[in-house]
Amino acid sequence: MIAVTGLFPSYAALPGPHPRVAPGVTLVALASAERFAGLFTRCTAIAWGCRPVADAAERVALELVIRAVETTGTSDPFPRYTELLASPPPCLGIRLSLFLHHGLLVEVWDSDPNPPVPVDGAYLDTHLAIVQEISNRWNWYRRGGGKVIWAELRPPPPDPSARVFRPEPDEPLPPRHRLPLTPTAGRE
């Protein structure tokens, strides 16, 4: 039986009063970080029962990580790793949180302290414009010498026409098959 309660289906592990937070992942700011961040976000969203927003969450994570790599990392797809080891490589971080009434929160940290929004009211860059279009809301804050850009994704409301199995009040539930509780041969 699949019953929809609030934002999440009954088979989803509801986060409860406290948010569910995936362990943060730190990545070297290289072009290869994009794909890993997308897969991490998609798999975590599906594991938490947020399949309706898994594609959108993956796209948001990709756009935010691409932006972080462009602003703080190297865009060379095949860097020489010996050059990266000469000095500490730039890093970025990604973290996911699941809130009961707000949905899935995707956060990406980079070491660039400059605000992502132009002060003079100019247009957003293409990555943030995509994030703004896909997510319900987004914003940023300063953290650890850099900034965190976050985006919130809410699952769509449940479809009232979807068929959900619910037994009638007078209809008995199907019997459960129970195994006999007798010791088996060789075990006591």
PDB file of C-alpha atoms in Angstrom:
ATOM      1  CA  MET A   1       0.000   0.000   0.000  1.00  0.00           C
ATOM      2  CA  ILE A   2       1.339   3.391  -0.950  1.00  0.00           C
ATOM      3  CA  ALA A   3      -0.342   6.262   0.807  1.00  0.00           C
ATOM      4  CA  VAL A   4       0.767   9.811   0.298  1.00  0.00           C
ATOM      5  CA  THR A   5       1.142  11.897   3.438  1.00  0.00           C
ATOM      6  CA  GLY A   6       2.223  15.487   3.035  1.00  0.00           C
ATOM      7  CA  LEU A   7       5.170  15.823   0.671  1.00  0.00           C
ATOM      8  CA  PHE A   8       6.565  12.288   0.769  1.00  0.00           C
ATOM      9  CA  PRO A   9       5.117   8.861  -0.105  1.00  0.00           C
ATOM     10  CA  SER A  10       4.672   6.344   2.708  1.00  0.00           C
ATOM     11  CA  TYR A  11       7.639   4.224   1.597  1.00  0.00           C
ATOM     12  CA  ALA A  12       9.972   7.216   1.970  1.00  0.00           C
ATOM     13  CA  ALA A  13      11.933   7.500   5.172  1.00  0.00           C
ATOM     14  CA  LEU A  14      10.490  10.691   6.584  1.00  0.00           C
ATOM     15  CA  PRO A  15      13.056  12.990   8.148  1.00  0.00           C
ATOM     16  CA  GLY A  16      11.023  13.570  11.301  1.00  0.00           C
ATOM     17  CA  PRO A  17      11.274  16.786  13.285  1.00  0.00           C
ATOM     18  CA  HIS A  18      15.002  17.036  12.646  1.00  0.00           C
ATOM     19  CA  PRO A  19      16.377  17.296   9.110  1.00  0.00           C
ATOM     20  CA  ARG A  20      18.131  14.367   7.518  1.00  0.00           C
ATOM     21  CA  VAL A  21      21.608  15.469   6.430  1.00  0.00           C
ATOM     22  CA  ALA A  22      23.897  13.532   4.107  1.00  0.00           C
ATOM     23  CA  PRO A  23      27.578  13.614   5.017  1.00  0.00           C
ATOM     24  CA  GLY A  24      29.183  16.532   3.230  1.00  0.00           C
ATOM     25  CA  VAL A  25      31.448  15.649   0.334  1.00  0.00           C
ATOM     26  CA  THR A  26      34.608  17.651  -0.367  1.00  0.00           C
ATOM     27  CA  LEU A  27      35.844  17.581  -3.964  1.00  0.00           C
ATOM     28  CA  VAL A  28      38.844  19.055  -5.721  1.00  0.00           C
ATOM     29  CA  ALA A  29      37.559  21.866  -7.934  1.00  0.00           C
ATOM     30  CA  LEU A  30      38.142  20.131 -11.261  1.00  0.00           C
ATOM     31  CA  ALA A  31      35.825  19.516 -14.187  1.00  0.00           C
ATOM     32  CA  SER A  32      35.439  15.885 -13.058  1.00  0.00           C
ATOM     33  CA  ALA A  33      33.729  17.046  -9.841  1.00  0.00           C
ATOM     34  CA  GLU A  34      30.584  17.925 -11.773  1.00  0.00           C
ATOM     35  CA  ARG A  35      29.605  14.373 -12.645  1.00  0.00           C
ATOM     36  CA  PHE A  36      30.356  13.007  -9.182  1.00  0.00           C
ATOM     37  CA  ALA A  37      28.296  15.738  -7.514  1.00  0.00           C
ATOM     38  CA  GLY A  38      25.372  15.021  -9.839  1.00  0.00           C
ATOM     39  CA  LEU A  39      25.455  11.280  -9.160  1.00  0.00           C
ATOM     40  CA  PHE A  40      25.830  11.818  -5.417  1.00  0.00           C
ATOM     41  CA  THR A  41      22.816  14.151  -5.383  1.00  0.00           C
ATOM     42  CA  ARG A  42      20.638  11.933  -7.555  1.00  0.00           C
ATOM     43  CA  CYS A  43      21.383   8.730  -5.625  1.00  0.00           C
ATOM     44  CA  THR A  44      20.869  10.399  -2.253  1.00  0.00           C
ATOM     45  CA  ALA A  45      17.552  11.935  -3.339  1.00  0.00           C
ATOM     46  CA  ILE A  46      16.292   8.562  -4.594  1.00  0.00           C
ATOM     47  CA  ALA A  47      17.491   6.783  -1.438  1.00  0.00           C
ATOM     48  CA  TRP A  48      15.563   9.305   0.671  1.00  0.00           C
ATOM     49  CA  GLY A  49      12.368   8.707  -1.317  1.00  0.00           C
ATOM     50  CA  CYS A  50      12.491  11.999  -3.241  1.00  0.00           C
ATOM     51  CA  ARG A  51      12.370  10.464  -6.720  1.00  0.00           C
ATOM     52  CA  PRO A  52      10.077  13.240  -8.087  1.00  0.00           C
ATOM     53  CA  VAL A  53      12.814  15.841  -7.517  1.00  0.00           C
ATOM     54  CA  ALA A  54      15.875  13.643  -8.191  1.00  0.00           C
ATOM     55  CA  ASP A  55      16.374  14.916 -11.754  1.00  0.00           C
ATOM     56  CA  ALA A  56      15.941  18.546 -10.739  1.00  0.00           C
ATOM     57  CA  ALA A  57      18.268  18.114  -7.742  1.00  0.00           C
ATOM     58  CA  GLU A  58      20.928  16.559  -9.968  1.00  0.00           C
ATOM     59  CA  ARG A  59      20.666  19.461 -12.427  1.00  0.00           C
ATOM     60  CA  VAL A  60      20.871  22.056  -9.629  1.00  0.00           C
ATOM     61  CA  ALA A  61      23.936  20.336  -8.141  1.00  0.00           C
ATOM     62  CA  LEU A  62      25.593  20.177 -11.572  1.00  0.00           C
ATOM     63  CA  GLU A  63      25.000  23.870 -12.241  1.00  0.00           C
ATOM     64  CA  LEU A  64      26.236  24.968  -8.810  1.00  0.00           C
ATOM     65  CA  VAL A  65      29.360  22.784  -9.008  1.00  0.00           C
ATOM     66  CA  ILE A  66      30.129  23.931 -12.569  1.00  0.00           C
ATOM     67  CA  ARG A  67      29.879  27.516 -11.329  1.00  0.00           C
ATOM     68  CA  ALA A  68      32.141  26.746  -8.344  1.00  0.00           C
ATOM     69  CA  VAL A  69      34.732  25.106 -10.611  1.00  0.00           C
ATOM     70  CA  GLU A  70      34.643  28.070 -13.001  1.00  0.00           C
ATOM     71  CA  THR A  71      35.131  30.614 -10.211  1.00  0.00           C
ATOM     72  CA  THR A  72      37.650  28.820  -7.980  1.00  0.00           C
ATOM     73  CA  GLY A  73      39.106  25.800  -9.742  1.00  0.00           C
ATOM     74  CA  THR A  74      40.731  24.825 -12.968  1.00  0.00           C
ATOM     75  CA  SER A  75      38.538  24.241 -15.989  1.00  0.00           C
ATOM     76  CA  ASP A  76      41.205  22.124 -17.692  1.00  0.00           C
ATOM     77  CA  PRO A  77      39.566  18.696 -18.181  1.00  0.00           C
ATOM     78  CA  PHE A  78      42.961  16.936 -18.129  1.00  0.00           C
ATOM     79  CA  PRO A  79      45.135  18.753 -15.604  1.00  0.00           C
ATOM     80  CA  ARG A  80      48.610  17.601 -14.669  1.00  0.00           C
ATOM     81  CA  TYR A  81      48.205  16.296 -11.166  1.00  0.00           C
ATOM     82  CA  THR A  82      51.826  17.062 -10.341  1.00  0.00           C
ATOM     83  CA  GLU A  83      51.010  20.758 -10.819  1.00  0.00           C
ATOM     84  CA  LEU A  84      48.015  20.411  -8.503  1.00  0.00           C
ATOM     85  CA  LEU A  85      50.203  18.911  -5.782  1.00  0.00           C
ATOM     86  CA  ALA A  86      52.665  21.837  -5.894  1.00  0.00           C
ATOM     87  CA  SER A  87      50.168  23.949  -3.939  1.00  0.00           C
ATOM     88  CA  PRO A  88      46.984  23.013  -2.129  1.00  0.00           C
ATOM     89  CA  PRO A  89      44.314  22.468  -4.804  1.00  0.00           C
ATOM     90  CA  PRO A  90      41.129  24.502  -4.613  1.00  0.00           C
ATOM     91  CA  CYS A  91      38.253  22.535  -3.143  1.00  0.00           C
ATOM     92  CA  LEU A  92      34.490  22.731  -3.077  1.00  0.00           C
ATOM     93  CA  GLY A  93      31.907  21.015  -0.918  1.00  0.00           C
ATOM     94  CA  ILE A  94      28.398  19.702  -1.431  1.00  0.00           C
ATOM     95  CA  ARG A  95      25.829  18.813   1.223  1.00  0.00           C
ATOM     96  CA  LEU A  96      22.221  17.644   1.028  1.00  0.00           C
ATOM     97  CA  SER A  97      19.532  18.042   3.674  1.00  0.00           C
ATOM     98  CA  LEU A  98      15.963  16.782   3.738  1.00  0.00           C
ATOM     99  CA  PHE A  99      13.353  18.747   5.669  1.00  0.00           C
ATOM    100  CA  LEU A 100       9.866  17.412   6.360  1.00  0.00           C
ATOM    101  CA  HIS A 101       7.911  20.484   5.254  1.00  0.00           C
ATOM    102  CA  HIS A 102      10.441  22.183   2.982  1.00  0.00           C
ATOM    103  CA  GLY A 103      11.843  19.446   0.781  1.00  0.00           C
ATOM    104  CA  LEU A 104      15.396  18.826  -0.393  1.00  0.00           C
ATOM    105  CA  LEU A 105      18.123  21.415   0.183  1.00  0.00           C
ATOM    106  CA  VAL A 106      21.256  21.360  -2.016  1.00  0.00           C
ATOM    107  CA  GLU A 107      24.227  23.390  -0.721  1.00  0.00           C
ATOM    108  CA  VAL A 108      27.520  23.954  -2.570  1.00  0.00           C
ATOM    109  CA  TRP A 109      30.482  25.692  -0.917  1.00  0.00           C
ATOM    110  CA  ASP A 110      33.387  27.282  -2.775  1.00  0.00           C
ATOM    111  CA  SER A 111      36.332  29.372  -1.625  1.00  0.00           C
ATOM    112  CA  ASP A 112      35.409  32.502  -3.601  1.00  0.00           C
ATOM    113  CA  PRO A 113      34.118  35.100  -1.089  1.00  0.00           C
ATOM    114  CA  ASN A 114      32.552  37.331  -3.759  1.00  0.00           C
ATOM    115  CA  PRO A 115      28.747  37.348  -3.818  1.00  0.00           C
ATOM    116  CA  PRO A 116      27.207  35.382  -6.693  1.00  0.00           C
ATOM    117  CA  VAL A 117      24.639  38.099  -7.337  1.00  0.00           C
ATOM    118  CA  PRO A 118      25.883  41.218  -9.111  1.00  0.00           C
ATOM    119  CA  VAL A 119      25.599  44.297  -6.890  1.00  0.00           C
ATOM    120  CA  ASP A 120      24.678  46.636  -9.719  1.00  0.00           C
ATOM    121  CA  GLY A 121      21.497  44.687 -10.570  1.00  0.00           C
ATOM    122  CA  ALA A 122      22.920  43.076 -13.705  1.00  0.00           C
ATOM    123  CA  TYR A 123      21.645  39.733 -14.934  1.00  0.00           C
ATOM    124  CA  LEU A 124      22.509  36.458 -13.205  1.00  0.00           C
ATOM    125  CA  ASP A 125      25.047  34.203 -14.847  1.00  0.00           C
ATOM    126  CA  THR A 126      23.632  31.289 -16.825  1.00  0.00           C
ATOM    127  CA  HIS A 127      24.214  28.725 -14.062  1.00  0.00           C
ATOM    128  CA  LEU A 128      22.340  30.709 -11.420  1.00  0.00           C
ATOM    129  CA  ALA A 129      19.572  31.513 -13.907  1.00  0.00           C
ATOM    130  CA  ILE A 130      19.031  27.759 -14.415  1.00  0.00           C
ATOM    131  CA  VAL A 131      19.084  27.179 -10.648  1.00  0.00           C
ATOM    132  CA  GLN A 132      16.528  29.962 -10.182  1.00  0.00           C
ATOM    133  CA  GLU A 133      14.296  28.444 -12.855  1.00  0.00           C
ATOM    134  CA  ILE A 134      14.424  24.878 -11.476  1.00  0.00           C
ATOM    135  CA  SER A 135      14.368  25.437  -7.702  1.00  0.00           C
ATOM    136  CA  ASN A 136      11.588  26.803  -5.528  1.00  0.00           C
ATOM    137  CA  ARG A 137      13.992  29.299  -3.983  1.00  0.00           C
ATOM    138  CA  TRP A 138      17.726  29.861  -3.656  1.00  0.00           C
ATOM    139  CA  ASN A 139      20.122  32.175  -1.872  1.00  0.00           C
ATOM    140  CA  TRP A 140      23.663  32.335  -0.557  1.00  0.00           C
ATOM    141  CA  TYR A 141      25.604  33.071   2.632  1.00  0.00           C
ATOM    142  CA  ARG A 142      29.255  33.484   3.627  1.00  0.00           C
ATOM    143  CA  ARG A 143      31.016  30.528   5.253  1.00  0.00           C
ATOM    144  CA  GLY A 144      34.629  29.615   5.986  1.00  0.00           C
ATOM    145  CA  GLY A 145      36.366  32.230   3.842  1.00  0.00           C
ATOM    146  CA  GLY A 146      34.060  31.512   0.911  1.00  0.00           C
ATOM    147  CA  LYS A 147      30.352  31.244   0.270  1.00  0.00           C
ATOM    148  CA  VAL A 148      27.593  28.664   0.167  1.00  0.00           C
ATOM    149  CA  ILE A 149      24.934  28.802  -2.528  1.00  0.00           C
ATOM    150  CA  TRP A 150      21.842  26.809  -1.621  1.00  0.00           C
ATOM    151  CA  ALA A 151      18.702  25.816  -3.490  1.00  0.00           C
ATOM    152  CA  GLU A 152      15.489  24.301  -2.160  1.00  0.00           C
ATOM    153  CA  LEU A 153      13.502  21.758  -4.165  1.00  0.00           C
ATOM    154  CA  ARG A 154      10.020  20.676  -3.154  1.00  0.00           C
ATOM    155  CA  PRO A 155       8.287  17.602  -4.530  1.00  0.00           C
ATOM    156  CA  PRO A 156       5.172  18.289  -6.583  1.00  0.00           C
ATOM    157  CA  PRO A 157       1.875  17.962  -4.698  1.00  0.00           C
ATOM    158  CA  PRO A 158       0.382  14.466  -4.772  1.00  0.00           C
ATOM    159  CA  ASP A 159      -1.971  13.687  -7.632  1.00  0.00           C
ATOM    160  CA  PRO A 160      -5.476  13.239  -6.159  1.00  0.00           C
ATOM    161  CA  SER A 161      -6.513  11.069  -9.115  1.00  0.00           C
ATOM    162  CA  ALA A 162      -3.720   8.557  -8.460  1.00  0.00           C
ATOM    163  CA  ARG A 163      -5.023   5.179  -7.391  1.00  0.00           C
ATOM    164  CA  VAL A 164      -3.957   4.189  -3.920  1.00  0.00           C
ATOM    165  CA  PHE A 165      -4.983   0.824  -2.480  1.00  0.00           C
ATOM    166  CA  ARG A 166      -6.943   1.262   0.694  1.00  0.00           C
ATOM    167  CA  PRO A 167      -9.042  -1.625   2.032  1.00  0.00           C
ATOM    168  CA  GLU A 168     -12.661  -0.905   2.775  1.00  0.00           C
ATOM    169  CA  PRO A 169     -13.426  -0.593   6.502  1.00  0.00           C
ATOM    170  CA  ASP A 170     -15.419  -3.872   6.531  1.00  0.00           C
ATOM    171  CA  GLU A 171     -13.027  -5.789   4.308  1.00  0.00           C
ATOM    172  CA  PRO A 172     -10.668  -8.020   6.301  1.00  0.00           C
ATOM    173  CA  LEU A 173      -6.982  -7.768   5.662  1.00  0.00           C
ATOM    174  CA  PRO A 174      -5.409 -10.733   3.859  1.00  0.00           C
ATOM    175  CA  PRO A 175      -4.165 -13.458   6.246  1.00  0.00           C
ATOM    176  CA  ARG A 176      -0.506 -13.552   7.031  1.00  0.00           C
ATOM    177  CA  HIS A 177       1.399 -16.710   6.378  1.00  0.00           C
ATOM    178  CA  ARG A 178       3.190 -17.745   9.513  1.00  0.00           C
ATOM    179  CA  LEU A 179       5.762 -20.447   9.761  1.00  0.00           C
ATOM    180  CA  PRO A 180       5.344 -22.986  12.552  1.00  0.00           C
ATOM    181  CA  LEU A 181       7.508 -22.332  15.592  1.00  0.00           C
ATOM    182  CA  THR A 182       8.872 -25.846  15.914  1.00  0.00           C
ATOM    183  CA  PRO A 183      12.584 -26.576  16.212  1.00  0.00           C
ATOM    184  CA  THR A 184      14.167 -27.881  13.059  1.00  0.00           C
ATOM    185  CA  ALA A 185      16.153 -31.084  12.935  1.00  0.00           C
ATOM    186  CA  GLY A 186      19.691 -30.660  14.198  1.00  0.00           C
ATOM    187  CA  ARG A 187      18.945 -27.434  16.085  1.00  0.00           C
ATOM    188  CA  GLU A 188      17.776 -27.177  19.605  1.00  0.00           C
TER     189      GLU A 188
END
